[in-house]
Amino acid sequence: MLETPAISSVPLGKEFRVLRVAVVGSGPSGVYTAQSLVQQDPEVLVDVLDRLPCPYGLVRYGVAPDHEKIKSLQNTLRTVLEHERVRFLGGIRVGTGGVPAARLRELYHAVVYCVGAATDRHLGIPGEELPGSWSATEFVSWYSAHPDTVTDGFLHDARSAVVVGVGNVAVDVTRILARRAAELSPTDIPQAALTALAASEVGEIHMVGRRGPSQARFTTKELRELAGLPDTEVVVDEAELALDPAYGDPSALPAAQRRNVEVLRVWAATAPARGVRRRIRLRFFLRPVELLADQGRLGAVRFERTAPDGHGGVTGTGRYEDIRAQLVLRSVGYRGVPLEGLPFDPERGTVPHLAGRVLREGAVAPGEYVAGWIKRGPTGVIGTNRPCAKETATSLLEDGPALARRELPGEPLRLLREAGAEPVEWAGWLAIERAEAALGASLGRGAVKLPDWAALWTAAGPAGIGVQDTQQQHR
């Protein structure tokens, strides 16, 4: 049976040094961890580190630009990062090519890794490498102006698109493909993506799942948004839906799945529209088996018809269907990747832990913690990160008295700079915000995201690099 390290019952106070914690990752899990730490302990000091010069993680670089209500969560995260005992340090890579995990552990009493699930799953089928085949993650990064984006050729000569997957990310990319430029212009979508989407000739979008409608992972709210798109028709084949044993009577399904099936039943009974600009076709019980080439590029996707196996899964039927497409976006899940210096469970794609405490060969590693997807896997919604972060913060603070006995080599920020790091502090992020507002004004739009590393670093400038934020002088 695993045991946590022995912890002194004496509360953290004047007898011990102030507890300094590094949180790696400024997305929801990282910020909620920082929030829980400062709420539970009146003296702890938290540095939130991020590889990017911008905070908020997937709220900034994963939430679709037309989901402004969800994106407004940035205001909540902002409040935490502006707390007097929290400091944002962007532009700091931890691990390969950056600050080694062992060195970070020396600079702080404790380190919490909230690095998410950094890669997407592949289909593992022939032709997946063809031009025109992308992950949904790459497409989302493009229209979210993630600085790692390396291409803008998603829509090149595309007239028909296939989105493989029936989760919320699949719905997001389908919706963005169908949106009109006038609807996206008021958002912060980068100008290059807006221009490309405005010129898009994609008229058919197929969103395809290998199982039935009762097992789809999208939420009903996201699903319904597809029917609200102007000049766009959603097409559902009732015969295909009826292959699902729960379709005829969805009353026994959990509430979320039941609502999804009920929405799809209404759409299946709706008469086809005429003269629409785009059609979204929702398909079920089809699994991709090959991407077919046409003159060296993607030309079609071959699917095998599946059928329920009676145990919650599906089995192949040996019947095939080709759907012509010049663009394929796979949205079949995310996966964590190893971080240099930390243990990793390759089967789960997570760091082994006990209530957030990192485990090395089955034993608790003092001062090392995880929260978010790298802790529990890519599951849940943004709000799921709150209890996850709180559990980890509670474990850390229980260990705090013992951890704080260790004398640190000096002020962490100073030592990071001496080692060559150029942290973007909060003032630098505010400068980026001002630059994005100015860019938008020059285009007759609201704030527009800066599209690449060079633009972000230039905008951060001396206001954020090498200048101590006056809010943090107490440190």
Tab-separated table of C-alpha atoms in Angstrom:
chain	number	residue	atom	x	y	z
A	1	MET	CA	0.000	0.000	0.000
A	2	LEU	CA	1.344	3.420	-0.965
A	3	GLU	CA	1.958	5.875	1.827
A	4	THR	CA	2.414	9.622	1.767
A	5	PRO	CA	5.579	11.026	3.358
A	6	ALA	CA	5.458	11.856	7.035
A	7	ILE	CA	4.372	15.464	7.505
A	8	SER	CA	4.901	17.668	10.515
A	9	SER	CA	1.694	18.736	12.222
A	10	VAL	CA	3.153	22.199	12.904
A	11	PRO	CA	1.427	24.757	10.618
A	12	LEU	CA	3.487	26.687	8.110
A	13	GLY	CA	4.351	29.948	9.798
A	14	LYS	CA	7.210	31.975	11.215
A	15	GLU	CA	9.109	28.818	12.204
A	16	PHE	CA	9.564	27.985	8.531
A	17	ARG	CA	10.534	29.798	5.376
A	18	VAL	CA	7.773	31.079	3.113
A	19	LEU	CA	6.731	28.289	0.764
A	20	ARG	CA	7.641	29.011	-2.865
A	21	VAL	CA	5.819	27.015	-5.529
A	22	ALA	CA	6.282	26.851	-9.295
A	23	VAL	CA	3.221	25.918	-11.347
A	24	VAL	CA	4.178	24.844	-14.867
A	25	GLY	CA	1.340	25.751	-17.230
A	26	SER	CA	-1.009	28.735	-17.195
A	27	GLY	CA	-4.132	27.052	-18.523
A	28	PRO	CA	-7.171	26.402	-16.324
A	29	SER	CA	-5.563	23.559	-14.350
A	30	GLY	CA	-2.465	25.630	-13.599
A	31	VAL	CA	-4.337	28.799	-12.682
A	32	TYR	CA	-6.864	26.904	-10.550
A	33	THR	CA	-3.933	25.270	-8.746
A	34	ALA	CA	-2.398	28.682	-8.050
A	35	GLN	CA	-5.791	29.970	-6.884
A	36	SER	CA	-6.297	27.048	-4.515
A	37	LEU	CA	-2.802	27.458	-3.072
A	38	VAL	CA	-3.143	31.170	-2.244
A	39	GLN	CA	-6.675	30.704	-0.934
A	40	GLN	CA	-5.670	27.913	1.424
A	41	ASP	CA	-2.353	29.352	2.623
A	42	PRO	CA	-1.919	33.055	3.537
A	43	GLU	CA	1.828	33.127	2.890
A	44	VAL	CA	2.582	30.852	-0.068
A	45	LEU	CA	4.148	32.526	-3.131
A	46	VAL	CA	3.343	31.059	-6.543
A	47	ASP	CA	5.121	31.532	-9.867
A	48	VAL	CA	3.044	30.377	-12.850
A	49	LEU	CA	5.422	29.449	-15.672
A	50	ASP	CA	4.436	28.922	-19.294
A	51	ARG	CA	6.318	28.093	-22.477
A	52	LEU	CA	4.262	30.742	-24.274
A	53	PRO	CA	4.487	34.477	-23.548
A	54	CYS	CA	0.680	34.484	-23.191
A	55	PRO	CA	-1.377	33.005	-20.341
A	56	TYR	CA	-4.633	31.012	-20.275
A	57	GLY	CA	-3.577	27.890	-22.204
A	58	LEU	CA	-6.438	26.224	-24.087
A	59	VAL	CA	-8.864	28.989	-23.120
A	60	ARG	CA	-6.834	31.252	-25.414
A	61	TYR	CA	-5.575	28.666	-27.897
A	62	GLY	CA	-8.240	25.953	-27.871
A	63	VAL	CA	-11.662	27.538	-27.382
A	64	ALA	CA	-13.242	28.450	-30.722
A	65	PRO	CA	-13.245	32.210	-31.445
A	66	ASP	CA	-17.045	32.314	-31.762
A	67	HIS	CA	-17.477	30.870	-28.240
A	68	GLU	CA	-17.096	34.229	-26.562
A	69	LYS	CA	-18.891	33.213	-23.371
A	70	ILE	CA	-16.406	30.411	-22.726
A	71	LYS	CA	-13.493	32.622	-23.717
A	72	SER	CA	-14.653	35.155	-21.120
A	73	LEU	CA	-13.318	32.681	-18.544
A	74	GLN	CA	-10.043	34.507	-19.181
A	75	ASN	CA	-11.375	37.257	-16.910
A	76	THR	CA	-11.596	34.788	-14.015
A	77	LEU	CA	-8.135	33.403	-14.711
A	78	ARG	CA	-6.807	36.941	-15.007
A	79	THR	CA	-7.943	37.761	-11.478
A	80	VAL	CA	-5.849	34.894	-10.138
A	81	LEU	CA	-2.746	35.845	-12.127
A	82	GLU	CA	-3.023	39.412	-10.838
A	83	HIS	CA	-3.114	38.243	-7.211
A	84	GLU	CA	-0.367	39.864	-5.133
A	85	ARG	CA	1.183	36.484	-4.311
A	86	VAL	CA	0.991	35.061	-7.834
A	87	ARG	CA	3.488	35.923	-10.558
A	88	PHE	CA	3.155	35.060	-14.266
A	89	LEU	CA	6.414	34.141	-16.005
A	90	GLY	CA	5.821	33.431	-19.681
A	91	GLY	CA	8.307	32.357	-22.318
A	92	ILE	CA	9.965	29.777	-20.057
A	93	ARG	CA	10.362	26.275	-21.441
A	94	VAL	CA	10.705	23.498	-18.874
A	95	GLY	CA	12.398	20.276	-19.916
A	96	THR	CA	14.111	19.652	-23.248
A	97	GLY	CA	15.762	22.832	-24.528
A	98	GLY	CA	14.830	24.817	-21.447
A	99	VAL	CA	15.048	24.739	-17.672
A	100	PRO	CA	15.658	21.123	-16.588
A	101	ALA	CA	13.030	19.739	-14.237
A	102	ALA	CA	15.759	18.973	-11.687
A	103	ARG	CA	16.926	22.594	-11.713
A	104	LEU	CA	13.389	23.895	-11.310
A	105	ARG	CA	12.993	21.604	-8.334
A	106	GLU	CA	16.107	23.229	-6.801
A	107	LEU	CA	14.732	26.749	-7.282
A	108	TYR	CA	11.355	26.112	-5.606
A	109	HIS	CA	10.153	24.194	-2.592
A	110	ALA	CA	7.557	22.495	-4.810
A	111	VAL	CA	6.740	22.242	-8.513
A	112	VAL	CA	3.279	21.441	-9.915
A	113	TYR	CA	3.152	20.296	-13.542
A	114	CYS	CA	-0.047	21.274	-15.364
A	115	VAL	CA	1.144	20.699	-18.918
A	116	GLY	CA	-1.992	19.132	-20.416
A	117	ALA	CA	-2.070	16.540	-23.194
A	118	ALA	CA	0.170	17.940	-25.886
A	119	THR	CA	-0.444	15.634	-28.841
A	120	ASP	CA	-3.387	14.169	-30.722
A	121	ARG	CA	-4.162	10.570	-31.569
A	122	HIS	CA	-3.691	9.253	-35.098
A	123	LEU	CA	-6.066	7.120	-37.110
A	124	GLY	CA	-3.336	4.623	-37.968
A	125	ILE	CA	-4.625	3.957	-41.485
A	126	PRO	CA	-3.006	4.027	-44.951
A	127	GLY	CA	-2.844	7.447	-46.596
A	128	GLU	CA	-2.936	9.421	-43.353
A	129	GLU	CA	0.215	11.273	-44.447
A	130	LEU	CA	-1.363	12.624	-47.669
A	131	PRO	CA	-1.481	16.404	-48.213
A	132	GLY	CA	-4.915	17.503	-47.068
A	133	SER	CA	-4.901	15.217	-44.013
A	134	TRP	CA	-4.552	17.079	-40.716
A	135	SER	CA	-5.380	16.765	-37.065
A	136	ALA	CA	-8.156	18.909	-35.658
A	137	THR	CA	-5.544	20.158	-33.175
A	138	GLU	CA	-3.523	21.667	-36.032
A	139	PHE	CA	-6.609	23.316	-37.487
A	140	VAL	CA	-7.645	24.726	-34.093
A	141	SER	CA	-4.115	26.067	-33.542
A	142	TRP	CA	-4.300	27.809	-36.918
A	143	TYR	CA	-7.573	29.623	-36.339
A	144	SER	CA	-6.539	30.353	-32.733
A	145	ALA	CA	-3.208	31.946	-33.801
A	146	HIS	CA	-1.062	29.551	-31.796
A	147	PRO	CA	2.535	30.610	-32.490
A	148	ASP	CA	3.602	27.005	-33.209
A	149	THR	CA	1.325	26.867	-36.269
A	150	VAL	CA	3.430	25.992	-39.300
A	151	THR	CA	0.918	26.149	-42.151
A	152	ASP	CA	-2.138	27.947	-43.449
A	153	GLY	CA	-2.858	25.575	-46.342
A	154	PHE	CA	-5.788	23.717	-44.799
A	155	LEU	CA	-8.389	24.972	-47.274
A	156	HIS	CA	-6.239	24.731	-50.410
A	157	ASP	CA	-8.506	23.572	-53.278
A	158	ALA	CA	-10.907	21.996	-50.762
A	159	ARG	CA	-14.553	21.678	-51.751
A	160	SER	CA	-15.572	18.850	-49.420
A	161	ALA	CA	-14.282	18.152	-45.900
A	162	VAL	CA	-14.488	15.168	-43.574
A	163	VAL	CA	-14.200	15.568	-39.812
A	164	VAL	CA	-13.497	12.222	-38.157
A	165	GLY	CA	-14.944	12.215	-34.656
A	166	VAL	CA	-18.145	13.212	-32.879
A	167	GLY	CA	-16.923	15.140	-29.838
A	168	ASN	CA	-17.043	18.839	-29.050
A	169	VAL	CA	-13.768	19.570	-30.853
A	170	ALA	CA	-15.185	17.915	-33.972
A	171	VAL	CA	-18.279	20.109	-33.682
A	172	ASP	CA	-16.083	23.197	-33.215
A	173	VAL	CA	-14.019	22.668	-36.359
A	174	THR	CA	-17.141	21.746	-38.340
A	175	ARG	CA	-18.851	24.954	-37.215
A	176	ILE	CA	-15.838	27.135	-38.020
A	177	LEU	CA	-15.616	25.593	-41.501
A	178	ALA	CA	-19.269	26.505	-42.068
A	179	ARG	CA	-19.192	30.018	-40.582
A	180	ARG	CA	-19.386	33.111	-42.761
A	181	ALA	CA	-16.603	35.681	-42.511
A	182	ALA	CA	-19.057	38.333	-41.305
A	183	GLU	CA	-19.840	36.162	-38.272
A	184	LEU	CA	-16.176	35.606	-37.422
A	185	SER	CA	-14.923	39.130	-38.051
A	186	PRO	CA	-16.036	40.448	-34.615
A	187	THR	CA	-13.993	37.717	-32.892
A	188	ASP	CA	-10.242	37.636	-32.217
A	189	ILE	CA	-9.560	35.134	-35.033
A	190	PRO	CA	-6.277	36.035	-36.796
A	191	GLN	CA	-6.636	37.966	-40.009
A	192	ALA	CA	-4.985	35.324	-42.203
A	193	ALA	CA	-7.403	32.641	-41.005
A	194	LEU	CA	-10.379	34.976	-41.475
A	195	THR	CA	-9.277	35.758	-45.035
A	196	ALA	CA	-8.794	32.073	-45.878
A	197	LEU	CA	-12.161	31.063	-44.431
A	198	ALA	CA	-13.861	33.905	-46.308
A	199	ALA	CA	-12.445	32.541	-49.569
A	200	SER	CA	-13.196	28.902	-48.700
A	201	GLU	CA	-15.043	26.833	-51.317
A	202	VAL	CA	-15.929	24.040	-48.893
A	203	GLY	CA	-19.612	23.301	-49.496
A	204	GLU	CA	-19.986	19.877	-47.885
A	205	ILE	CA	-18.776	18.982	-44.401
A	206	HIS	CA	-19.159	15.397	-43.197
A	207	MET	CA	-18.794	14.776	-39.460
A	208	VAL	CA	-18.406	11.028	-38.998
A	209	GLY	CA	-18.439	8.704	-36.003
A	210	ARG	CA	-17.645	4.996	-35.886
A	211	ARG	CA	-20.381	4.337	-33.319
A	212	GLY	CA	-23.983	5.458	-32.943
A	213	PRO	CA	-25.643	8.724	-31.927
A	214	SER	CA	-26.247	7.542	-28.360
A	215	GLN	CA	-22.473	7.189	-27.892
A	216	ALA	CA	-21.440	10.515	-29.406
A	217	ARG	CA	-19.370	12.660	-27.058
A	218	PHE	CA	-20.535	16.132	-28.088
A	219	THR	CA	-22.757	18.117	-25.745
A	220	THR	CA	-26.284	18.989	-26.788
A	221	LYS	CA	-25.544	22.702	-26.580
A	222	GLU	CA	-22.675	22.368	-29.050
A	223	LEU	CA	-24.723	20.097	-31.305
A	224	ARG	CA	-27.631	22.543	-31.502
A	225	GLU	CA	-25.319	25.355	-32.580
A	226	LEU	CA	-24.865	23.619	-35.935
A	227	ALA	CA	-28.548	24.109	-36.762
A	228	GLY	CA	-28.269	27.815	-35.997
A	229	LEU	CA	-25.659	28.565	-38.663
A	230	PRO	CA	-27.006	30.925	-41.360
A	231	ASP	CA	-27.330	29.561	-44.878
A	232	THR	CA	-26.313	26.078	-43.709
A	233	GLU	CA	-28.327	22.856	-43.640
A	234	VAL	CA	-27.720	19.965	-41.240
A	235	VAL	CA	-28.523	16.600	-42.821
A	236	VAL	CA	-29.079	13.398	-40.825
A	237	ASP	CA	-30.072	10.028	-42.286
A	238	GLU	CA	-32.756	8.450	-40.088
A	239	ALA	CA	-31.994	4.976	-41.420
A	240	GLU	CA	-28.425	5.378	-40.216
A	241	LEU	CA	-29.529	6.658	-36.810
A	242	ALA	CA	-31.905	3.717	-36.459
A	243	LEU	CA	-28.967	1.311	-36.465
A	244	ASP	CA	-28.425	2.428	-32.860
A	245	PRO	CA	-30.465	0.170	-30.542
A	246	ALA	CA	-31.213	3.149	-28.288
A	247	TYR	CA	-32.534	5.349	-31.101
A	248	GLY	CA	-36.090	4.000	-31.109
A	249	ASP	CA	-36.532	4.578	-27.372
A	250	PRO	CA	-33.839	6.804	-25.838
A	251	SER	CA	-35.629	7.107	-22.476
A	252	ALA	CA	-33.194	4.752	-20.734
A	253	LEU	CA	-30.134	6.752	-21.795
A	254	PRO	CA	-28.336	9.174	-19.464
A	255	ALA	CA	-29.764	12.694	-19.796
A	256	ALA	CA	-26.968	14.096	-21.974
A	257	GLN	CA	-27.083	11.261	-24.510
A	258	ARG	CA	-30.883	11.244	-24.502
A	259	ARG	CA	-30.990	14.941	-25.397
A	260	ASN	CA	-28.521	14.379	-28.236
A	261	VAL	CA	-30.640	11.601	-29.710
A	262	GLU	CA	-33.801	13.687	-29.393
A	263	VAL	CA	-32.193	16.577	-31.291
A	264	LEU	CA	-31.017	14.231	-34.043
A	265	ARG	CA	-34.497	12.686	-34.321
A	266	VAL	CA	-35.982	16.132	-34.976
A	267	TRP	CA	-33.363	16.905	-37.612
A	268	ALA	CA	-33.886	13.559	-39.337
A	269	ALA	CA	-37.591	14.356	-39.696
A	270	THR	CA	-36.964	17.826	-41.136
A	271	ALA	CA	-37.500	18.320	-44.866
A	272	PRO	CA	-34.356	19.132	-46.898
A	273	ALA	CA	-33.602	22.806	-47.515
A	274	ARG	CA	-32.985	24.264	-50.969
A	275	GLY	CA	-30.397	26.728	-52.142
A	276	VAL	CA	-28.254	26.682	-49.009
A	277	ARG	CA	-24.602	27.649	-49.148
A	278	ARG	CA	-23.250	24.728	-47.149
A	279	ARG	CA	-24.389	21.356	-45.860
A	280	ILE	CA	-23.225	19.579	-42.738
A	281	ARG	CA	-23.843	15.837	-42.912
A	282	LEU	CA	-23.753	13.939	-39.623
A	283	ARG	CA	-22.813	10.322	-40.228
A	284	PHE	CA	-22.682	7.375	-37.831
A	285	PHE	CA	-21.517	3.749	-37.798
A	286	LEU	CA	-18.661	4.426	-40.220
A	287	ARG	CA	-14.986	3.978	-39.413
A	288	PRO	CA	-12.185	5.231	-41.652
A	289	VAL	CA	-9.965	2.515	-43.096
A	290	GLU	CA	-7.985	4.389	-45.763
A	291	LEU	CA	-7.360	7.851	-47.171
A	292	LEU	CA	-7.345	7.696	-50.964
A	293	ALA	CA	-5.075	9.792	-53.154
A	294	ASP	CA	-6.009	11.861	-56.193
A	295	GLN	CA	-3.023	13.252	-58.109
A	296	GLY	CA	-0.795	13.059	-55.048
A	297	ARG	CA	-3.249	14.700	-52.640
A	298	LEU	CA	-6.178	13.548	-50.584
A	299	GLY	CA	-9.128	12.715	-52.810
A	300	ALA	CA	-11.485	10.625	-50.699
A	301	VAL	CA	-11.910	8.746	-47.437
A	302	ARG	CA	-12.850	5.077	-47.458
A	303	PHE	CA	-15.098	4.027	-44.575
A	304	GLU	CA	-16.254	0.619	-43.443
A	305	ARG	CA	-19.828	0.333	-42.253
A	306	THR	CA	-19.927	-0.821	-38.634
A	307	ALA	CA	-22.665	-2.381	-36.539
A	308	PRO	CA	-23.271	-2.575	-32.767
A	309	ASP	CA	-21.630	-5.644	-31.222
A	310	GLY	CA	-24.032	-5.825	-28.284
A	311	HIS	CA	-21.348	-4.868	-25.759
A	312	GLY	CA	-21.120	-1.110	-26.302
A	313	GLY	CA	-18.670	-1.388	-29.186
A	314	VAL	CA	-18.924	-1.933	-32.915
A	315	THR	CA	-17.764	-4.526	-35.391
A	316	GLY	CA	-16.975	-4.235	-39.091
A	317	THR	CA	-19.500	-5.427	-41.648
A	318	GLY	CA	-17.249	-5.705	-44.702
A	319	ARG	CA	-19.277	-3.058	-46.545
A	320	TYR	CA	-17.468	0.108	-47.624
A	321	GLU	CA	-18.288	3.633	-48.692
A	322	ASP	CA	-16.034	6.311	-50.182
A	323	ILE	CA	-16.659	9.981	-49.379
A	324	ARG	CA	-14.912	12.441	-51.638
A	325	ALA	CA	-12.953	15.050	-49.711
A	326	GLN	CA	-9.919	17.270	-50.158
A	327	LEU	CA	-9.639	18.008	-46.433
A	328	VAL	CA	-9.724	15.584	-43.513
A	329	LEU	CA	-9.520	16.673	-39.900
A	330	ARG	CA	-9.130	13.874	-37.383
A	331	SER	CA	-10.591	14.567	-33.949
A	332	VAL	CA	-10.210	11.272	-32.131
A	333	GLY	CA	-8.699	12.366	-28.834
A	334	TYR	CA	-5.575	13.752	-27.179
A	335	ARG	CA	-2.669	12.147	-25.410
A	336	GLY	CA	-0.093	13.299	-22.898
A	337	VAL	CA	3.606	13.184	-23.803
A	338	PRO	CA	6.580	12.561	-21.524
A	339	LEU	CA	8.227	15.582	-19.928
A	340	GLU	CA	11.985	15.273	-19.551
A	341	GLY	CA	12.859	14.557	-15.946
A	342	LEU	CA	9.437	13.227	-14.906
A	343	PRO	CA	8.169	9.630	-14.747
A	344	PHE	CA	5.532	8.720	-17.336
A	345	ASP	CA	2.951	5.995	-17.811
A	346	PRO	CA	2.903	5.399	-21.599
A	347	GLU	CA	-0.308	3.362	-21.491
A	348	ARG	CA	-2.334	6.060	-19.742
A	349	GLY	CA	-0.401	9.012	-21.158
A	350	THR	CA	-0.132	10.474	-17.645
A	351	VAL	CA	2.382	10.989	-14.828
A	352	PRO	CA	1.914	8.403	-12.043
A	353	HIS	CA	0.628	10.100	-8.911
A	354	LEU	CA	-1.111	9.711	-5.570
A	355	ALA	CA	-3.643	12.493	-4.965
A	356	GLY	CA	-1.482	14.713	-7.170
A	357	ARG	CA	1.857	13.706	-5.612
A	358	VAL	CA	4.248	12.416	-8.304
A	359	LEU	CA	5.269	8.793	-7.849
A	360	ARG	CA	8.723	7.597	-8.830
A	361	GLU	CA	8.923	3.797	-8.911
A	362	GLY	CA	5.915	3.644	-6.637
A	363	ALA	CA	7.245	6.078	-4.010
A	364	VAL	CA	6.159	9.680	-3.494
A	365	ALA	CA	8.692	12.157	-4.915
A	366	PRO	CA	8.886	15.021	-2.382
A	367	GLY	CA	8.035	18.410	-3.860
A	368	GLU	CA	6.746	17.184	-7.246
A	369	TYR	CA	3.046	17.334	-8.152
A	370	VAL	CA	0.688	17.165	-11.133
A	371	ALA	CA	-2.756	18.542	-11.975
A	372	GLY	CA	-4.980	18.628	-15.039
A	373	TRP	CA	-4.811	16.307	-18.039
A	374	ILE	CA	-1.246	15.152	-17.345
A	375	LYS	CA	-2.613	13.920	-14.000
A	376	ARG	CA	-5.943	12.352	-14.962
A	377	GLY	CA	-5.857	12.064	-18.778
A	378	PRO	CA	-7.739	14.174	-21.377
A	379	THR	CA	-11.173	13.936	-19.784
A	380	GLY	CA	-13.799	16.335	-18.503
A	381	VAL	CA	-14.562	19.959	-19.261
A	382	ILE	CA	-12.823	23.145	-18.117
A	383	GLY	CA	-14.640	23.082	-14.785
A	384	THR	CA	-13.339	19.566	-14.072
A	385	ASN	CA	-9.955	21.159	-13.445
A	386	ARG	CA	-11.167	22.897	-10.275
A	387	PRO	CA	-11.563	19.844	-7.993
A	388	CYS	CA	-8.547	18.238	-9.651
A	389	ALA	CA	-6.392	21.301	-8.856
A	390	LYS	CA	-7.781	21.594	-5.345
A	391	GLU	CA	-6.864	17.985	-4.551
A	392	THR	CA	-3.283	18.582	-5.692
A	393	ALA	CA	-2.988	21.917	-3.858
A	394	THR	CA	-4.289	20.307	-0.677
A	395	SER	CA	-1.695	17.529	-0.933
A	396	LEU	CA	1.058	20.085	-1.506
A	397	LEU	CA	0.074	22.226	1.464
A	398	GLU	CA	-0.150	19.161	3.687
A	399	ASP	CA	3.482	18.534	2.726
A	400	GLY	CA	4.360	22.230	2.997
A	401	PRO	CA	5.961	22.373	6.469
A	402	ALA	CA	8.473	19.680	5.540
A	403	LEU	CA	9.136	21.131	2.090
A	404	ALA	CA	9.707	24.670	3.350
A	405	ARG	CA	12.553	23.588	5.660
A	406	ARG	CA	14.839	23.365	2.635
A	407	GLU	CA	16.783	26.558	1.991
A	408	LEU	CA	16.516	27.763	-1.588
A	409	PRO	CA	19.586	29.006	-3.507
A	410	GLY	CA	18.074	32.461	-4.058
A	411	GLU	CA	15.182	34.365	-5.608
A	412	PRO	CA	13.961	32.094	-8.438
A	413	LEU	CA	13.337	34.796	-11.031
A	414	ARG	CA	16.813	36.256	-10.579
A	415	LEU	CA	18.402	32.827	-10.940
A	416	LEU	CA	16.324	32.023	-14.013
A	417	ARG	CA	17.524	35.226	-15.644
A	418	GLU	CA	21.123	34.519	-14.698
A	419	ALA	CA	20.758	31.146	-16.428
A	420	GLY	CA	19.700	32.897	-19.651
A	421	ALA	CA	15.914	32.789	-19.443
A	422	GLU	CA	13.985	35.863	-20.580
A	423	PRO	CA	10.662	35.636	-18.744
A	424	VAL	CA	7.699	37.641	-20.005
A	425	GLU	CA	6.104	39.036	-16.878
A	426	TRP	CA	2.585	40.359	-16.497
A	427	ALA	CA	3.561	43.776	-17.860
A	428	GLY	CA	4.753	42.046	-21.029
A	429	TRP	CA	1.446	40.223	-21.397
A	430	LEU	CA	-0.417	43.518	-20.988
A	431	ALA	CA	1.759	44.945	-23.751
A	432	ILE	CA	0.758	42.012	-25.994
A	433	GLU	CA	-2.890	42.733	-25.237
A	434	ARG	CA	-2.417	46.372	-26.241
A	435	ALA	CA	-0.694	45.342	-29.462
A	436	GLU	CA	-3.565	42.999	-30.337
A	437	ALA	CA	-6.080	45.768	-29.680
A	438	ALA	CA	-4.079	48.103	-31.937
A	439	LEU	CA	-3.865	45.461	-34.689
A	440	GLY	CA	-7.614	44.952	-34.557
A	441	ALA	CA	-8.274	48.698	-34.713
A	442	SER	CA	-6.076	48.988	-37.790
A	443	LEU	CA	-8.212	46.300	-39.466
A	444	GLY	CA	-11.525	47.792	-38.371
A	445	ARG	CA	-12.087	44.921	-35.957
A	446	GLY	CA	-11.897	44.294	-32.226
A	447	ALA	CA	-8.743	42.813	-30.716
A	448	VAL	CA	-7.041	40.425	-33.179
A	449	LYS	CA	-4.510	37.853	-32.051
A	450	LEU	CA	-0.881	38.234	-33.034
A	451	PRO	CA	-0.090	35.259	-35.248
A	452	ASP	CA	3.512	34.211	-34.535
A	453	TRP	CA	6.391	34.094	-32.088
A	454	ALA	CA	8.182	37.111	-33.552
A	455	ALA	CA	5.126	39.347	-33.242
A	456	LEU	CA	4.494	38.224	-29.660
A	457	TRP	CA	8.084	38.767	-28.537
A	458	THR	CA	8.213	42.171	-30.221
A	459	ALA	CA	4.955	43.210	-28.568
A	460	ALA	CA	6.089	42.040	-25.115
A	461	GLY	CA	9.264	44.068	-25.528
A	462	PRO	CA	11.136	45.629	-22.608
A	463	ALA	CA	7.831	46.135	-20.765
A	464	GLY	CA	7.739	42.444	-19.975
A	465	ILE	CA	11.262	41.098	-20.354
A	466	GLY	CA	13.798	41.996	-17.720
A	467	VAL	CA	11.587	44.510	-15.931
A	468	GLN	CA	10.194	43.591	-12.531
A	469	ASP	CA	6.430	44.036	-12.294
A	470	THR	CA	5.784	46.663	-9.623
A	471	GLN	CA	2.956	44.542	-8.248
A	472	GLN	CA	5.516	41.935	-7.307
A	473	GLN	CA	8.045	44.104	-5.481
A	474	HIS	CA	7.175	42.400	-2.209
A	475	ARG	CA	9.132	39.435	-3.438
